[in-house]
Short mmCIF file of C-alpha atoms in Angstrom, two decimals:
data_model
loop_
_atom_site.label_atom_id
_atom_site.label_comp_id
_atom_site.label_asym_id
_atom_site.label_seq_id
_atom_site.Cartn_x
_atom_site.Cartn_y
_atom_site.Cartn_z
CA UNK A 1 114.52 78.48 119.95
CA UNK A 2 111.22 80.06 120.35
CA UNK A 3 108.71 78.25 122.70
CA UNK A 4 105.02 78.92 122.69
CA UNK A 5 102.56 77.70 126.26
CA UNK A 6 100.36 74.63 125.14
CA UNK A 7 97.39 74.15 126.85
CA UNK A 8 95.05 70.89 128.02
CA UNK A 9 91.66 71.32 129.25
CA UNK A 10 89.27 68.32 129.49
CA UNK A 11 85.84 68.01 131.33
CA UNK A 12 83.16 65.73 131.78
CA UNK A 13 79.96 67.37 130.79
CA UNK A 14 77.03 65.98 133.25
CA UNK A 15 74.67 65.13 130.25
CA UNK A 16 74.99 64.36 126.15
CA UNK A 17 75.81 67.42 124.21
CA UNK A 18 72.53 67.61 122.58
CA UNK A 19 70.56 67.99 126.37
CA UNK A 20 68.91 71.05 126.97
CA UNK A 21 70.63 71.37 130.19
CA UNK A 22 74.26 72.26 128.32
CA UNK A 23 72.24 74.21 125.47
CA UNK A 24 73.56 77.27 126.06
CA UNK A 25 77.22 75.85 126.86
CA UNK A 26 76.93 74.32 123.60
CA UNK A 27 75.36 77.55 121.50
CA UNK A 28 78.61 79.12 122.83
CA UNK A 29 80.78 76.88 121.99
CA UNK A 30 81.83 79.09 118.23
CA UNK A 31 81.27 82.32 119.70
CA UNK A 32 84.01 81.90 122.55
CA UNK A 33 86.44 79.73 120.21
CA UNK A 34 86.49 82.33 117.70
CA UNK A 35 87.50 84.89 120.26
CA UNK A 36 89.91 82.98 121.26
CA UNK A 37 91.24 82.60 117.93
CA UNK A 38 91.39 86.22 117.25
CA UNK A 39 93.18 87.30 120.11
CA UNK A 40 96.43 88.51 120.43
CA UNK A 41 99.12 85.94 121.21
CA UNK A 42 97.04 82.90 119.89
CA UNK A 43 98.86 80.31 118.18
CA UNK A 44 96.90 77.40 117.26
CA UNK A 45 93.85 75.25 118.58
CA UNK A 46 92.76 71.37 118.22
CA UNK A 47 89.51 71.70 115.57
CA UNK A 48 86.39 69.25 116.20
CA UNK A 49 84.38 67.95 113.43
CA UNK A 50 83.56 72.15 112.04
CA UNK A 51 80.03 71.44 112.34
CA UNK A 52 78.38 74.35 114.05
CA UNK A 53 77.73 74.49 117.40
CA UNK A 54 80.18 71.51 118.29
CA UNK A 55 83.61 72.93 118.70
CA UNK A 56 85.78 69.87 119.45
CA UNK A 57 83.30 68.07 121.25
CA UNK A 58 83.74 64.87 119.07
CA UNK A 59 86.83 64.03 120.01
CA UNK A 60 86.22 61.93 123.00
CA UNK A 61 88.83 60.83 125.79
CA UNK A 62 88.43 56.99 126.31
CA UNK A 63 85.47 56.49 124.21
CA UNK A 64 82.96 58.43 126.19
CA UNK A 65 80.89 61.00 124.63
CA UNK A 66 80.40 63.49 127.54
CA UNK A 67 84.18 63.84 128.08
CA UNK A 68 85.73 66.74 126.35
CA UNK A 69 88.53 68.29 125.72
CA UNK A 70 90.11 72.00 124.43
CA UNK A 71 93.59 72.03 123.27
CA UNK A 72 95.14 75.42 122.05
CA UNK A 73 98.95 77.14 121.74
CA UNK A 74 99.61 80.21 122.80
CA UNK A 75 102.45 82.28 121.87
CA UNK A 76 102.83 82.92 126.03
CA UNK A 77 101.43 82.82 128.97
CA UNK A 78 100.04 86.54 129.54
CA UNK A 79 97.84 85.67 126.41
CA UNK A 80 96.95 83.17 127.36
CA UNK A 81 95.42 84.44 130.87
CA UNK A 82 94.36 87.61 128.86
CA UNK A 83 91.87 85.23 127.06
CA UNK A 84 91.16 82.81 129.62
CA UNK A 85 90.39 85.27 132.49
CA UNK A 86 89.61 89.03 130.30
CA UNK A 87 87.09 87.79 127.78
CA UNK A 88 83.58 86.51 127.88
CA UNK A 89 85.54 83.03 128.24
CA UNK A 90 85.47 83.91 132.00
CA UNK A 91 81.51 84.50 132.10
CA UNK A 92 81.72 80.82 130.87
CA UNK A 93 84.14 79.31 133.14
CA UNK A 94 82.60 81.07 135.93
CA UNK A 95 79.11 78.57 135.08
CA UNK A 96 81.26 75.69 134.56
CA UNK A 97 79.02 73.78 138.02
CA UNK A 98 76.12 73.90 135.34
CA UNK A 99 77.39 71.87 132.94
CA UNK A 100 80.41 70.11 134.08
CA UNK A 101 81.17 67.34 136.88
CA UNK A 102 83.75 68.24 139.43
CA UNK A 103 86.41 66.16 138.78
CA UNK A 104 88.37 64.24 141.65
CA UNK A 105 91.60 64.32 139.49
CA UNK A 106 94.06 67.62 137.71
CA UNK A 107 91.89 68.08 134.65
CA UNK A 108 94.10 70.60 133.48
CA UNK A 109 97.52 70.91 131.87
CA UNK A 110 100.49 73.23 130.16
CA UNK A 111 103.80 72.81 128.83
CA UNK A 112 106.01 74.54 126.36
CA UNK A 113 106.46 73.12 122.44
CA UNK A 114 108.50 74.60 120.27
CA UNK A 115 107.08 77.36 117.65
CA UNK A 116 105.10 75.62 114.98
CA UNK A 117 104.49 72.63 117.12
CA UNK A 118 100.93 71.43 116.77
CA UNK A 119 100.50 68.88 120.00
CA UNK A 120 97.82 65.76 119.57
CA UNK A 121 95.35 64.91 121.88
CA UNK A 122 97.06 61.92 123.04
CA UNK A 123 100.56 63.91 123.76
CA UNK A 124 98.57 66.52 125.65
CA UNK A 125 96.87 63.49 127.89
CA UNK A 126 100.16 62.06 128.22
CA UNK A 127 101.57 65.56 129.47
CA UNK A 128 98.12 65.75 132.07
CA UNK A 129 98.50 62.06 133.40
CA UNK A 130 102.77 63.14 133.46
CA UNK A 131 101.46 66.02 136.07
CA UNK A 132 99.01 63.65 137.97
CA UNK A 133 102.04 61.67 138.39
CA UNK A 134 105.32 63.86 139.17
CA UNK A 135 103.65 67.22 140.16
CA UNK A 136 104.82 70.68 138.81
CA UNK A 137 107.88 70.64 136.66
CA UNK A 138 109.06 71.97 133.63
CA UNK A 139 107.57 69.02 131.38
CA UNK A 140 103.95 69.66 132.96
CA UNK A 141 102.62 72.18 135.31
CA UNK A 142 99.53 74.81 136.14
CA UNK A 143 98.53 78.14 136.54
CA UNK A 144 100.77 77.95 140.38
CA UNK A 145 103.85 76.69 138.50
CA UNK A 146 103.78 80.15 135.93
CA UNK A 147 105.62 83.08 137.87
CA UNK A 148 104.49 85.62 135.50
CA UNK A 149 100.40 84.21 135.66
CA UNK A 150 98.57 86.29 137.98
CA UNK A 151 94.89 86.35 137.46
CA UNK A 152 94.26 82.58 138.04
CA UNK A 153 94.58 83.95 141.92
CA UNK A 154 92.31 86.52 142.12
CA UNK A 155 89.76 85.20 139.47
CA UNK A 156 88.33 82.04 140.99
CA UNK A 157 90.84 79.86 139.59
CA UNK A 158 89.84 76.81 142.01
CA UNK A 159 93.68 75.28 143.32
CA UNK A 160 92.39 71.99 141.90
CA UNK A 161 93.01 73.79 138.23
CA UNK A 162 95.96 75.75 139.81
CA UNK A 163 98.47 73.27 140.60
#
């Protein structure tokens, strides 16, 4: 059985979408998906509504419009890291205070799926509020749990997103 790394990332953005204050977040949005998408190791990631400049920001978590979320499958986890921390993805993550609220609670989530598993949004929130609950284990974990993930260390990975 072949298993590919599914990932959960969900953040509150401090204003609506269409704000000037999360403009250029938002201008960005297709530019750093699609690199994503043609990277090596990429599997598969949750679409939005394929209007322009939106990316999946329509699908909401609990009704509210400034929470969003970014689901993708990787074949493993050094592609994963390759995209997340070796790509202009990082210039973005690395402004993520401008645009985003801190949040209190894990925001962020992987597991493995079997090849050709697409996960929904409400198995991957299932699979986050799993870690809240249990910690790091096999059916839910972070960056700290991965013994082959390195760069989340040295690459202002804050522990919050780590564990």
């Amino acid at each position: 059985m072949t298993r590919h790394l599914a990932e959960l990332n969900t953040g509150r953005l401090l204003v609506p979408t269409d704000d000037p204050k999360v403009a250029d977040f938002m201008s960005n949005l297709d530019r750093v998906n699609g690199l994503g998408k043609r990277m090596p190791g990429f599997v598969w990631m949750m679409e939005g509504s394929g209007e322009p400049g939106r990316g999946n920001t329509d699908a909401k978590i609990d009704g509210d419009p400034q929470f969003i979320s970014n689901l993708t499958v990787w074949e493993d986890v050094e592609s994963l890291e390759n995209f997340v921390w070796n790509t202009v993805h990082k210039q973005f993550y690395d402004r993520r205070a401008e645009w985003f609220e801190v949040m209190g609670d894990m925001h962020f989530v992987m597991w493995w799926v079997e090849a050709g598993h697409k996960p929904s949004l409400d198995e991957a929130l299932g699979r986050l509020e799993y870690l809240k609950a249990h910690g790091d284990s096999e059916d839910a974990f972070g960056w700290a749990y991965l013994k082959q993930a390195h760069h989340w260390k040295s690459k202002s990975c804050g522990e919050a997103v780590a564990v």
